[in-house]
CSV table of C-alpha atoms in Angstrom, one decimal:
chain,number,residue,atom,x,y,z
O,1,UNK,CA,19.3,-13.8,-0.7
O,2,UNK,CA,17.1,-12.9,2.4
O,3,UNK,CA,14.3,-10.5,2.8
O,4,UNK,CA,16.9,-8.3,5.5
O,5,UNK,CA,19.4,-8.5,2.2
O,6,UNK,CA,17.2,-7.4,-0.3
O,7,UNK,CA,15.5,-4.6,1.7
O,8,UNK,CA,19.4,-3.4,2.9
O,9,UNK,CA,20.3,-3.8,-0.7
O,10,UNK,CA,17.1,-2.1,-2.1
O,11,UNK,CA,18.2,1.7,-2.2
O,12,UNK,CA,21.3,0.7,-4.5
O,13,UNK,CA,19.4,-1.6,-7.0
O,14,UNK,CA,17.1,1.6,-7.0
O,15,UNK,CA,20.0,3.7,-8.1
O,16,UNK,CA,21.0,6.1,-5.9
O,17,UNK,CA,24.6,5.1,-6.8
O,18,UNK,CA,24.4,4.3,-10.4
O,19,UNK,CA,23.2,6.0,-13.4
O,20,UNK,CA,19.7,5.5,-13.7
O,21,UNK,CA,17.2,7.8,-16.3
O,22,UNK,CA,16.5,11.4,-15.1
O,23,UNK,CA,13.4,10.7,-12.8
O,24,UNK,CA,12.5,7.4,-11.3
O,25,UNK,CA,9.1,8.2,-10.9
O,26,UNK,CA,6.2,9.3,-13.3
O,27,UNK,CA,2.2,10.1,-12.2
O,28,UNK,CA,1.5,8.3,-15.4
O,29,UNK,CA,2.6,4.8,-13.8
O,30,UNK,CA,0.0,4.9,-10.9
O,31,UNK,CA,-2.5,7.1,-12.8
O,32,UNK,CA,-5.7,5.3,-13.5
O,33,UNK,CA,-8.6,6.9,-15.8
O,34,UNK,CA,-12.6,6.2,-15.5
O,35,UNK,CA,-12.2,4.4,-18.8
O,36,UNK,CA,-14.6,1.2,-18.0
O,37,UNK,CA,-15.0,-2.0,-20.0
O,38,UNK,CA,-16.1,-2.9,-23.7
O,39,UNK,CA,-19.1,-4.9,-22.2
O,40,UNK,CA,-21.5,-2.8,-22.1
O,41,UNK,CA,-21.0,-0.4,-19.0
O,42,UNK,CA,-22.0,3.1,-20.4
O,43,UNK,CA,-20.9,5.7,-17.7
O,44,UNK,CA,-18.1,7.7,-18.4
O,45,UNK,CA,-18.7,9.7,-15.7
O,46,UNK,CA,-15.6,11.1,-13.6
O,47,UNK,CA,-17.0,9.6,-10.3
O,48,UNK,CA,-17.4,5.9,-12.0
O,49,UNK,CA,-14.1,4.3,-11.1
O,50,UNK,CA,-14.6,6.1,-7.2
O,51,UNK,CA,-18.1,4.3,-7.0
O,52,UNK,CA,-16.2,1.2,-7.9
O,53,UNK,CA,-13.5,1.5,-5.2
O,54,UNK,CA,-16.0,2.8,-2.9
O,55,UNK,CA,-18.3,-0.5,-3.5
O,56,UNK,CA,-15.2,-2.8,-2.7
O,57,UNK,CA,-14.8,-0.9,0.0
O,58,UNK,CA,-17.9,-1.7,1.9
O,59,UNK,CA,-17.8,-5.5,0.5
O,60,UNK,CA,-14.3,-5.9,2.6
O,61,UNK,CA,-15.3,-3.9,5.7
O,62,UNK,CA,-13.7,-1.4,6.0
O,63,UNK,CA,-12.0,2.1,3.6
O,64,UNK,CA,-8.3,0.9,2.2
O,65,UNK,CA,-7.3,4.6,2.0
O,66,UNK,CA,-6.5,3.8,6.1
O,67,UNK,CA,-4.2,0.8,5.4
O,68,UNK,CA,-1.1,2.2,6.1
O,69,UNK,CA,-2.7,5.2,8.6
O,70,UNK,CA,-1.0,3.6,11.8
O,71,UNK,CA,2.9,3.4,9.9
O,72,UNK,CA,1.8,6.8,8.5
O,73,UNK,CA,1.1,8.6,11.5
O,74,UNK,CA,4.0,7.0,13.8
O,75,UNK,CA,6.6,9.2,15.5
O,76,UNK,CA,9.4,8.3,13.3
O,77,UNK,CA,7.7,9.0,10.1
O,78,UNK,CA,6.5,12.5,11.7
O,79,UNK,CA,10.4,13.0,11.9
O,80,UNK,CA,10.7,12.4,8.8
O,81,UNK,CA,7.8,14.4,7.5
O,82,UNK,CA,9.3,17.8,9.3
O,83,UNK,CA,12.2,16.8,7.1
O,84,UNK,CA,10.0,16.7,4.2
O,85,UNK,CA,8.6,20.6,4.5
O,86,UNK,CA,12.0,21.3,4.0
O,87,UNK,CA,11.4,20.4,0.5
O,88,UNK,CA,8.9,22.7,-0.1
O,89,UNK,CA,9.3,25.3,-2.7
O,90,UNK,CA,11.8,23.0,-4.8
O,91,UNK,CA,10.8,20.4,-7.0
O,92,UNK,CA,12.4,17.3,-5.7
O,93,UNK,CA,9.5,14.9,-7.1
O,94,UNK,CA,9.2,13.1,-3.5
O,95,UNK,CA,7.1,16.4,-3.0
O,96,UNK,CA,4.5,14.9,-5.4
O,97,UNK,CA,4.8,11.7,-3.6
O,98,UNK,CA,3.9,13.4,-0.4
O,99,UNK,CA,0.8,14.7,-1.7
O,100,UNK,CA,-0.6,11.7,-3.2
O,101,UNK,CA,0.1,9.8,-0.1
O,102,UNK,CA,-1.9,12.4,2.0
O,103,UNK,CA,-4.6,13.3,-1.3
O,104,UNK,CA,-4.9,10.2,-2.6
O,105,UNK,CA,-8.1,11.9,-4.7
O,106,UNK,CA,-8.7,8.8,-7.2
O,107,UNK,CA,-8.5,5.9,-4.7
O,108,UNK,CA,-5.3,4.5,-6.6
O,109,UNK,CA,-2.5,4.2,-4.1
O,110,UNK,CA,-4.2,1.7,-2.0
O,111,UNK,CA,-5.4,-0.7,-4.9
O,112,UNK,CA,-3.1,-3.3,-4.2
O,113,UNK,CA,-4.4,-3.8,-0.7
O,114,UNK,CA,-8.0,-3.7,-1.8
O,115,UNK,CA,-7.3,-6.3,-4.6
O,116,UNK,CA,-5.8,-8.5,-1.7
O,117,UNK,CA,-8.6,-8.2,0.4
O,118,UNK,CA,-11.4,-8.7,-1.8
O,119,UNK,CA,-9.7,-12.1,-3.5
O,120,UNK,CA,-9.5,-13.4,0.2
O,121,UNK,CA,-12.7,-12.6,0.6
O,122,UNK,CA,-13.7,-14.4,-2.6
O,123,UNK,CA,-11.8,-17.5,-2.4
O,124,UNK,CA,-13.2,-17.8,1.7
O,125,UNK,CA,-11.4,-20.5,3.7
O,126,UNK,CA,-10.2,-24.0,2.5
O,127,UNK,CA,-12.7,-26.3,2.4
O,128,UNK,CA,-10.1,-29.2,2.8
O,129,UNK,CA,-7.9,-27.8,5.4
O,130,UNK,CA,-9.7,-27.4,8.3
O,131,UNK,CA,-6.6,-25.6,10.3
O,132,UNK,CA,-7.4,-22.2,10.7
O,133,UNK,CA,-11.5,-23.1,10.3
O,134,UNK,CA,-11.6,-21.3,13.8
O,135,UNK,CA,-9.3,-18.1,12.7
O,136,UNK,CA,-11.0,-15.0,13.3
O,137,UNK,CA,-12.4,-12.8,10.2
O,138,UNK,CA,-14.1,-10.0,9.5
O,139,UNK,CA,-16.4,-9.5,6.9
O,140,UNK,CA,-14.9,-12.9,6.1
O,141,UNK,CA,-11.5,-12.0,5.8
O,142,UNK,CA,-8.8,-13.0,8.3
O,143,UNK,CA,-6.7,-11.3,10.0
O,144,UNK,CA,-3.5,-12.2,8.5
O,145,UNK,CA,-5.1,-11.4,5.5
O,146,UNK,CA,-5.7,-7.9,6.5
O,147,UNK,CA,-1.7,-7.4,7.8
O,148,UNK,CA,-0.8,-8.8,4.3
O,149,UNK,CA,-3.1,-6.2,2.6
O,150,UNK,CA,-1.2,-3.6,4.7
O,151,UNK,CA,2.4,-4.8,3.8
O,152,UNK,CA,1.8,-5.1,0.1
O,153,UNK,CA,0.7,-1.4,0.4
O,154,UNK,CA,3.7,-0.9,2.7
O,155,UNK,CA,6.0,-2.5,0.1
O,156,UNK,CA,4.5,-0.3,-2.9
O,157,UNK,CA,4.1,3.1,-1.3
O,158,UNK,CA,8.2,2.4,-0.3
O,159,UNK,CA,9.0,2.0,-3.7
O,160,UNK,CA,7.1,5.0,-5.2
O,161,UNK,CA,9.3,6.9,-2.7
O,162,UNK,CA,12.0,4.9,-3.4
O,163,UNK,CA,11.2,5.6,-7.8
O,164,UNK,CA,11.4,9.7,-6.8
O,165,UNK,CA,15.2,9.6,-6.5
O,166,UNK,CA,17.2,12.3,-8.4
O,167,UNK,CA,19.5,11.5,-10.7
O,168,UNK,CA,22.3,14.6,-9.8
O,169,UNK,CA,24.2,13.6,-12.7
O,170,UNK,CA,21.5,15.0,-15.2
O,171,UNK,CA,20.5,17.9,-13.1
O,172,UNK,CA,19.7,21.2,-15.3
O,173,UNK,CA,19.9,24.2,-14.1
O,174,UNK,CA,16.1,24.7,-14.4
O,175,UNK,CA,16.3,22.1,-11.6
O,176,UNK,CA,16.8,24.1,-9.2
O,177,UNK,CA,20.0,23.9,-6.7
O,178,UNK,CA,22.1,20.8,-6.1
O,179,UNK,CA,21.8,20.5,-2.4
O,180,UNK,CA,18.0,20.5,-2.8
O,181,UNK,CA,18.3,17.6,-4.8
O,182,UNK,CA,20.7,16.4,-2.4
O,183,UNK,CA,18.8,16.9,0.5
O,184,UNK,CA,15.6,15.4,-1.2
O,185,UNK,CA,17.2,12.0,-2.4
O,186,UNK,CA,19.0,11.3,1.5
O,187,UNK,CA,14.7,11.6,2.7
O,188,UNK,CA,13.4,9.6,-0.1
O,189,UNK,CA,16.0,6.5,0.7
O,190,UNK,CA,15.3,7.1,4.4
O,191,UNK,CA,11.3,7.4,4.7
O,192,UNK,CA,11.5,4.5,1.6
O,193,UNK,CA,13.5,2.5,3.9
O,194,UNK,CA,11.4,3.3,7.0
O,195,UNK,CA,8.5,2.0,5.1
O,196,UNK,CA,10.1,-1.4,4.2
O,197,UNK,CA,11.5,-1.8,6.8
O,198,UNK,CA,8.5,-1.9,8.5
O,199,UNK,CA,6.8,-4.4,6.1
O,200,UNK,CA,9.3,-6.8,7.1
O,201,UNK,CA,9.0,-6.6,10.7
O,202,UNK,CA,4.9,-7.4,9.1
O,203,UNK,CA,6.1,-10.0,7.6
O,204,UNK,CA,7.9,-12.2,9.8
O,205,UNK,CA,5.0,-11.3,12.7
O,206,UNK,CA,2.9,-13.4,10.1
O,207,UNK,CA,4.8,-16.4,10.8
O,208,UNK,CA,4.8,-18.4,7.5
O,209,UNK,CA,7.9,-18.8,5.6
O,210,UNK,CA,6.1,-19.5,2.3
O,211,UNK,CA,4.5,-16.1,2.8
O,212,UNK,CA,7.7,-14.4,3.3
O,213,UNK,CA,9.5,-16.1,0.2
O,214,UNK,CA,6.5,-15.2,-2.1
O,215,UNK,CA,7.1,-11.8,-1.2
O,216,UNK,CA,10.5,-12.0,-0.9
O,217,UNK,CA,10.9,-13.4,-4.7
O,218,UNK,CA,8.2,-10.1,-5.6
O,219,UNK,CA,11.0,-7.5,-4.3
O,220,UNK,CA,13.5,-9.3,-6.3
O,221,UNK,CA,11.7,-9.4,-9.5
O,222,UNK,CA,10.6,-5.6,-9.0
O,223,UNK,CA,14.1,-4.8,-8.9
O,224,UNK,CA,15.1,-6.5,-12.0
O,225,UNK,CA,12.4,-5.1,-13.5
O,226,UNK,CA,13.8,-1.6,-12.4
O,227,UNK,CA,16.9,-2.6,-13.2
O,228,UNK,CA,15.8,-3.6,-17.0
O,229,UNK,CA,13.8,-0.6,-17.4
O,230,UNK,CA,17.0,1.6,-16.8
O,231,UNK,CA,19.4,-0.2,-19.5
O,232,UNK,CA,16.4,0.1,-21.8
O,233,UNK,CA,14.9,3.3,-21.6
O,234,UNK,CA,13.9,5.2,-24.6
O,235,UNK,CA,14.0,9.0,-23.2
O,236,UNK,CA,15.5,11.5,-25.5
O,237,UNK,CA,19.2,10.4,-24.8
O,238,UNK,CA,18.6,6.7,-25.3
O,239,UNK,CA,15.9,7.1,-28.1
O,240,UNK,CA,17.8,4.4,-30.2
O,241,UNK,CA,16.9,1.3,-27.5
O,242,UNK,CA,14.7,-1.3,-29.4
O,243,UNK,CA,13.3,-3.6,-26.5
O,244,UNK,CA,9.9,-5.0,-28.6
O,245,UNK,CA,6.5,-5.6,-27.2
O,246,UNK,CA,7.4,-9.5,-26.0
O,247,UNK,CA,10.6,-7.2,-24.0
O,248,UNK,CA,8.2,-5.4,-22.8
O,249,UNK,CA,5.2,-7.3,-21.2
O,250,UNK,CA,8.5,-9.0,-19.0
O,251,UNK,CA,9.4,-6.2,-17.7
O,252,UNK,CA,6.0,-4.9,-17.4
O,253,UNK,CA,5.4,-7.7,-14.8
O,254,UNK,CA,8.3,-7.4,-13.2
O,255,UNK,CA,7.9,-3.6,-12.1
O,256,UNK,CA,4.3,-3.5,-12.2
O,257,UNK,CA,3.1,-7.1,-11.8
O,258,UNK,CA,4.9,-9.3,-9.6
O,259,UNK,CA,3.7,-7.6,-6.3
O,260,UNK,CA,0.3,-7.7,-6.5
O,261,UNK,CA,0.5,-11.4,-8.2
O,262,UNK,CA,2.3,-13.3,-6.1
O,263,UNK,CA,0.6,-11.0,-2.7
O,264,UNK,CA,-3.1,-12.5,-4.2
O,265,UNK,CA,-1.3,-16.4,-4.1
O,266,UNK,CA,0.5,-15.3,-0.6
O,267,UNK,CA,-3.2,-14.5,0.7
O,268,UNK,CA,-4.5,-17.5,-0.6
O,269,UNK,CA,-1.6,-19.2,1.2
O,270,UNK,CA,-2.3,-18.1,4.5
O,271,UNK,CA,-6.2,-19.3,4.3
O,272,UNK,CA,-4.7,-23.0,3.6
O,273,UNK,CA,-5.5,-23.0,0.1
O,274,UNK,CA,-4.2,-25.3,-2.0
O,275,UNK,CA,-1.5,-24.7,-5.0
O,276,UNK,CA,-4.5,-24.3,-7.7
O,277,UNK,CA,-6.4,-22.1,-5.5
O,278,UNK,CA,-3.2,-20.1,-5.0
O,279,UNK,CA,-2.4,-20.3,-9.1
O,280,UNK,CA,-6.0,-19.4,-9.8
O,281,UNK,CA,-5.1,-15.8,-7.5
O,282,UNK,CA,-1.7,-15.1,-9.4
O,283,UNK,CA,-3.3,-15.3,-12.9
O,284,UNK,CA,-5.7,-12.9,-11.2
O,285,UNK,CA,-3.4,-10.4,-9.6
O,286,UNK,CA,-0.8,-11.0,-12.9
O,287,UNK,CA,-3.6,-10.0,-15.6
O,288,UNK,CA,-5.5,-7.2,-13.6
O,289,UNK,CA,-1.7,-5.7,-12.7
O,290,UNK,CA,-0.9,-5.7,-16.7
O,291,UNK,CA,-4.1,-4.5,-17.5
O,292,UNK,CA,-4.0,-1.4,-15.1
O,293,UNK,CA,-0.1,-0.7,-16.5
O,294,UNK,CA,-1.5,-0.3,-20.1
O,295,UNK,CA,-4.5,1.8,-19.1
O,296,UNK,CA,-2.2,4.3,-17.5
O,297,UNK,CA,0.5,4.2,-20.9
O,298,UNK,CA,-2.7,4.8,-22.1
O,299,UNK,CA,-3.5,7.6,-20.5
O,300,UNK,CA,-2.0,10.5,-23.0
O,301,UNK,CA,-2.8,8.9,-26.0
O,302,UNK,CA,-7.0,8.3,-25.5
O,303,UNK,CA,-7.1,11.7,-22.9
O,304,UNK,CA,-9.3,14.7,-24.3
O,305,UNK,CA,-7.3,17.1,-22.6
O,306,UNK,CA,-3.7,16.6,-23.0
O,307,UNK,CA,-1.1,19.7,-22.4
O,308,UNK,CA,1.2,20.0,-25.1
O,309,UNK,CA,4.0,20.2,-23.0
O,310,UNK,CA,3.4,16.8,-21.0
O,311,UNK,CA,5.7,14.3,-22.0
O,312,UNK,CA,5.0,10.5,-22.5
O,313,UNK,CA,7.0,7.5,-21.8
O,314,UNK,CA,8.6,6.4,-24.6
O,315,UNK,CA,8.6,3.0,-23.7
O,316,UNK,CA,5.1,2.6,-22.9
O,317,UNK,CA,2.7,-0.1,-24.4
O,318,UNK,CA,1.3,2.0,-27.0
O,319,UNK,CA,4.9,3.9,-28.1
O,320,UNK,CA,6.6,0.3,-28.2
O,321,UNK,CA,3.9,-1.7,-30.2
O,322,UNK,CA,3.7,1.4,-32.7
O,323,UNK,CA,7.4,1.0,-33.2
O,324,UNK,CA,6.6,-2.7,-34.0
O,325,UNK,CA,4.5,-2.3,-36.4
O,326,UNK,CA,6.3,1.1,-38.3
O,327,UNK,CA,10.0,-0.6,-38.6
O,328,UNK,CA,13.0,0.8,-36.3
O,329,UNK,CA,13.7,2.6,-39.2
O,330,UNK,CA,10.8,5.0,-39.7
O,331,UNK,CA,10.5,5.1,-36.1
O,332,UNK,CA,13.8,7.2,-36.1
O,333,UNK,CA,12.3,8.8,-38.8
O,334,UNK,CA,9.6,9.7,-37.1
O,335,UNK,CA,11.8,10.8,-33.9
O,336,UNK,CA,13.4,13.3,-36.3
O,337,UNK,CA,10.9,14.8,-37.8
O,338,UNK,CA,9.4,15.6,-34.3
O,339,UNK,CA,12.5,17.5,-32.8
O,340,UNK,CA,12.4,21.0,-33.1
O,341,UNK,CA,15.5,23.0,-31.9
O,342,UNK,CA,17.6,19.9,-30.5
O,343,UNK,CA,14.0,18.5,-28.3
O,344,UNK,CA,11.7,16.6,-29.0
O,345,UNK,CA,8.2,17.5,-29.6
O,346,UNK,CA,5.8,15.8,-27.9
O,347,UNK,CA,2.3,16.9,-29.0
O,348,UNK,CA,3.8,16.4,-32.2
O,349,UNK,CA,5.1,12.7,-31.6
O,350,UNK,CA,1.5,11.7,-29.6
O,351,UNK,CA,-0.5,12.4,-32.7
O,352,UNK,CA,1.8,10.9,-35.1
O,353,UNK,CA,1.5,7.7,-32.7
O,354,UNK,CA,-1.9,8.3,-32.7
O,355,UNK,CA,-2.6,8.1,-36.0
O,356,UNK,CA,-1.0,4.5,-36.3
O,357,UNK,CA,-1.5,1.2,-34.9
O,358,UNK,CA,-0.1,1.1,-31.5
O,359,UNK,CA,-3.2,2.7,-29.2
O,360,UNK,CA,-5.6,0.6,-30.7
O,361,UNK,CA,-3.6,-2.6,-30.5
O,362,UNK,CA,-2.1,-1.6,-26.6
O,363,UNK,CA,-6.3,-1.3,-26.1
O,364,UNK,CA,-6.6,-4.7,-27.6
O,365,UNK,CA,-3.8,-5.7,-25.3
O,366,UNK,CA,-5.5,-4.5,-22.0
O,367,UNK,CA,-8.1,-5.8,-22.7
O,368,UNK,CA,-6.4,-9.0,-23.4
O,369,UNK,CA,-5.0,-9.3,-20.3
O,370,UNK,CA,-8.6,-8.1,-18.8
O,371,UNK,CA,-10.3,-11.3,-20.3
O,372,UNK,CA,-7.7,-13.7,-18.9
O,373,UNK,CA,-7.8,-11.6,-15.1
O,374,UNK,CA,-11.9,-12.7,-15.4
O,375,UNK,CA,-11.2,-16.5,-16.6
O,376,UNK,CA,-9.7,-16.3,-13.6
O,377,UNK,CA,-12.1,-15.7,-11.2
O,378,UNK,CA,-14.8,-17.9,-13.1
O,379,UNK,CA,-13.0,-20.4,-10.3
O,380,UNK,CA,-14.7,-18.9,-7.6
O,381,UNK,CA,-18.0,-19.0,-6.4
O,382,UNK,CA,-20.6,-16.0,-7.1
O,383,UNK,CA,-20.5,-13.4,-4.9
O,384,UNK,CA,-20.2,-9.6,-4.0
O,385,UNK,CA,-16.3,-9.9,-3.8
O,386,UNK,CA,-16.1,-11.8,-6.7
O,387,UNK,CA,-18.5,-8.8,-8.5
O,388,UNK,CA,-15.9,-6.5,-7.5
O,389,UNK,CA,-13.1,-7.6,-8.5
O,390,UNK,CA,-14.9,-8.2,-11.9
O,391,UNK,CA,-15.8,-4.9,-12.0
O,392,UNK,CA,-12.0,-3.5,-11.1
O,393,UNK,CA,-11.3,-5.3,-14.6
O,394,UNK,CA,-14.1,-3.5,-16.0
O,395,UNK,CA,-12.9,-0.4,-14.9
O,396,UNK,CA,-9.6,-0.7,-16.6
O,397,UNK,CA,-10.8,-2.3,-19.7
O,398,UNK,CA,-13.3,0.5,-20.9
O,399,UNK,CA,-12.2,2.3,-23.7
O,400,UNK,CA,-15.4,3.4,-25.7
């Protein structure tokens, strides 16, 4: 299937026809504490992972949180954005994906990019193909490079807009009117399609069809991944799924990995690298991907303020490997003895899963994958780059 197939075909994978969970999109999944690493870093400070972004930042020449500005602020999405106000006052959740877009307070939409940037900056040009030796860079980073950056961040923000798609055939009451909903889900497959559309015309202006398959083959497992995480989720009404932790780290890097992977090998790619190079960035962009996935199903089990009321994925790292180690059986167990008055209790589930296995073994698990993202990068030479993607890891790989 071609890139043009896959993006015209995108919207339906996503759901918007089927039956997919309630809502597509959760903060948790892009939500990314100031935990740091279990070497030795001691701030805990709120600011911590900021000053870490902020760091890569200068190292790559320029703030990430632009990327996207000039597709941002282009007439067609300010059409589309007038649309959007519309929506104000319901609570369609491509409201919340507004806001992060234009308040992106914790630096986390625009990691991808910055990841990109700061591995092409690391690896530096081929020193056995001499081809683009006379490319322009800056700060050391070509240009190509930078588009790539861009359309990986294209690519994701599209899909979080894309994730933020109502399911009407479990709408509540509570929810607020239908035609809201309505409304909301035509702007989300629009602007979501504006967005990857637009990363495609990137794509092809870049010229290499190796790039464009890499890519290409990254939409494709993303929506598989989506695809898997629907006929396998464990919210209230489909509690009784069993998908195991081996289940789960596939479909992890499909929906959360593959992107970011195969964009790190695709800029490596593009600099004339050659295939060990380019392996050397996947298992970077892979492990660091998996890693920062964990850290956020994390998030409400190792949080000091959590509201009662919030709930958790029940398929998250921590839920599923705590299921693993209980027995299906007492897991239902479990599930029953935490509904109250046909729903289930939350705050009560959390600290019966925190009082077992599965936080500290999904923290062993990060960091896991944390240790393999910095094997990684032992293949490149010192340098300030190379400091900050190690400290990215760090970042996501602190729990103490």
């Amino acid at each position: 299937m071609s890139l043009r197939q896959l993006l015209l075909r995108l919207p339906r994978y996503l759901g918007v026809s089927g039956s997919p969970r309630r809502w597509w999109w959760s903060p948790s999944l892009d939500t990314i504490s100031s935990v740091g690493s279990w070497r030795g870093q001691s701030s805990r400070s709120p600011g911590h992972w900021n000053q870490v972004v902020s760091e890569a930042e200068k190292i790559v020449g320029y703030p990430t949180s632009f990327m996207s500005l000039r597709c941002l602020l282009s007439d067609e999405l300010s059409n589309i954005a007038m649309q959007v106000r519309k929506l104000v006052g319901t609570q369609h959740p491509l409201l919340t994906t507004a806001r992060g877009l234009v308040h992106d307070s914790r630096h986390n939409l625009q990691l991808r990019g910055l990841v990109v940037l700061l591995i092409s900056k690391a690896a530096g040009p081929s020193s056995t193909n001499a081809s683009c030796q006379n490319y322009d860079t800056v700060s050391g980073i070509y240009s190509c490079q930078r588009s790539l950056a861009e359309i990986t961040e294209l690519i994701h923000t599209a899909l979080l807009v894309h994730r933020g798609i109502v399911n009407l055939n479990e709408l509540q009451s509570s929810d607020g009117p239908l035609k809201d909903m309505q409304f909301g889900n035509k702007i989300a497959i629009l602007s979501g399609d504006f967005l990857l559309a637009n990363a495609c015309n990137g794509l092809a202006l870049l010229q290499n069809t190796k790039v464009v398959e890499l890519i290409a083959s990254a939409l494709m497992d993303l929506v598989q991944g989506v695809y898997h995480e629907n006929s396998t989720s464990a919210k209230e009404n489909h509690i009784t799924k069993d998908i195991g932790i081996s289940t789960w780290k596939k479909q992890a890097f499909l929906s959360h990995g593959a992107l970011l992977a195969k964009s790190c090998q695709a800029a490596m790619e593009l600099a004339k690298h050659d295939a060990d190079v380019q392996d050397v960035a996947f298992q970077y962009g892979k492990h660091m991907a998996m890693s920062h996935k964990i850290n956020s199903d994390l998030q409400p089990f190792i949080k000091e303020k959590t509201s009662d009321s919030v709930a958790f994925n029940l398929n998250s790292a921590p839920v599923v490997l705590h299921q693993e180690f209980l027995g299906r059986d007492l897991w239902i167990k479990q599930i029953g003895e935490a509904r109250e008055k046909g729903r289930l209790d939350y705050a009560k589930l959390r600290e019966t899963i925190k009082a077992g296995k599965g936080v500290t073994s999904a923290i062993d698990l990060c960091r896991y994958h944390g240790n393999k993202a910095l094997e990684a990068l032992e293949s490149f030479p010192p340098s300030e780059a190379r400091s900050a993607l190690e400290n990215i890891v760090f970042a996501v790989t602190r729990f103490s």
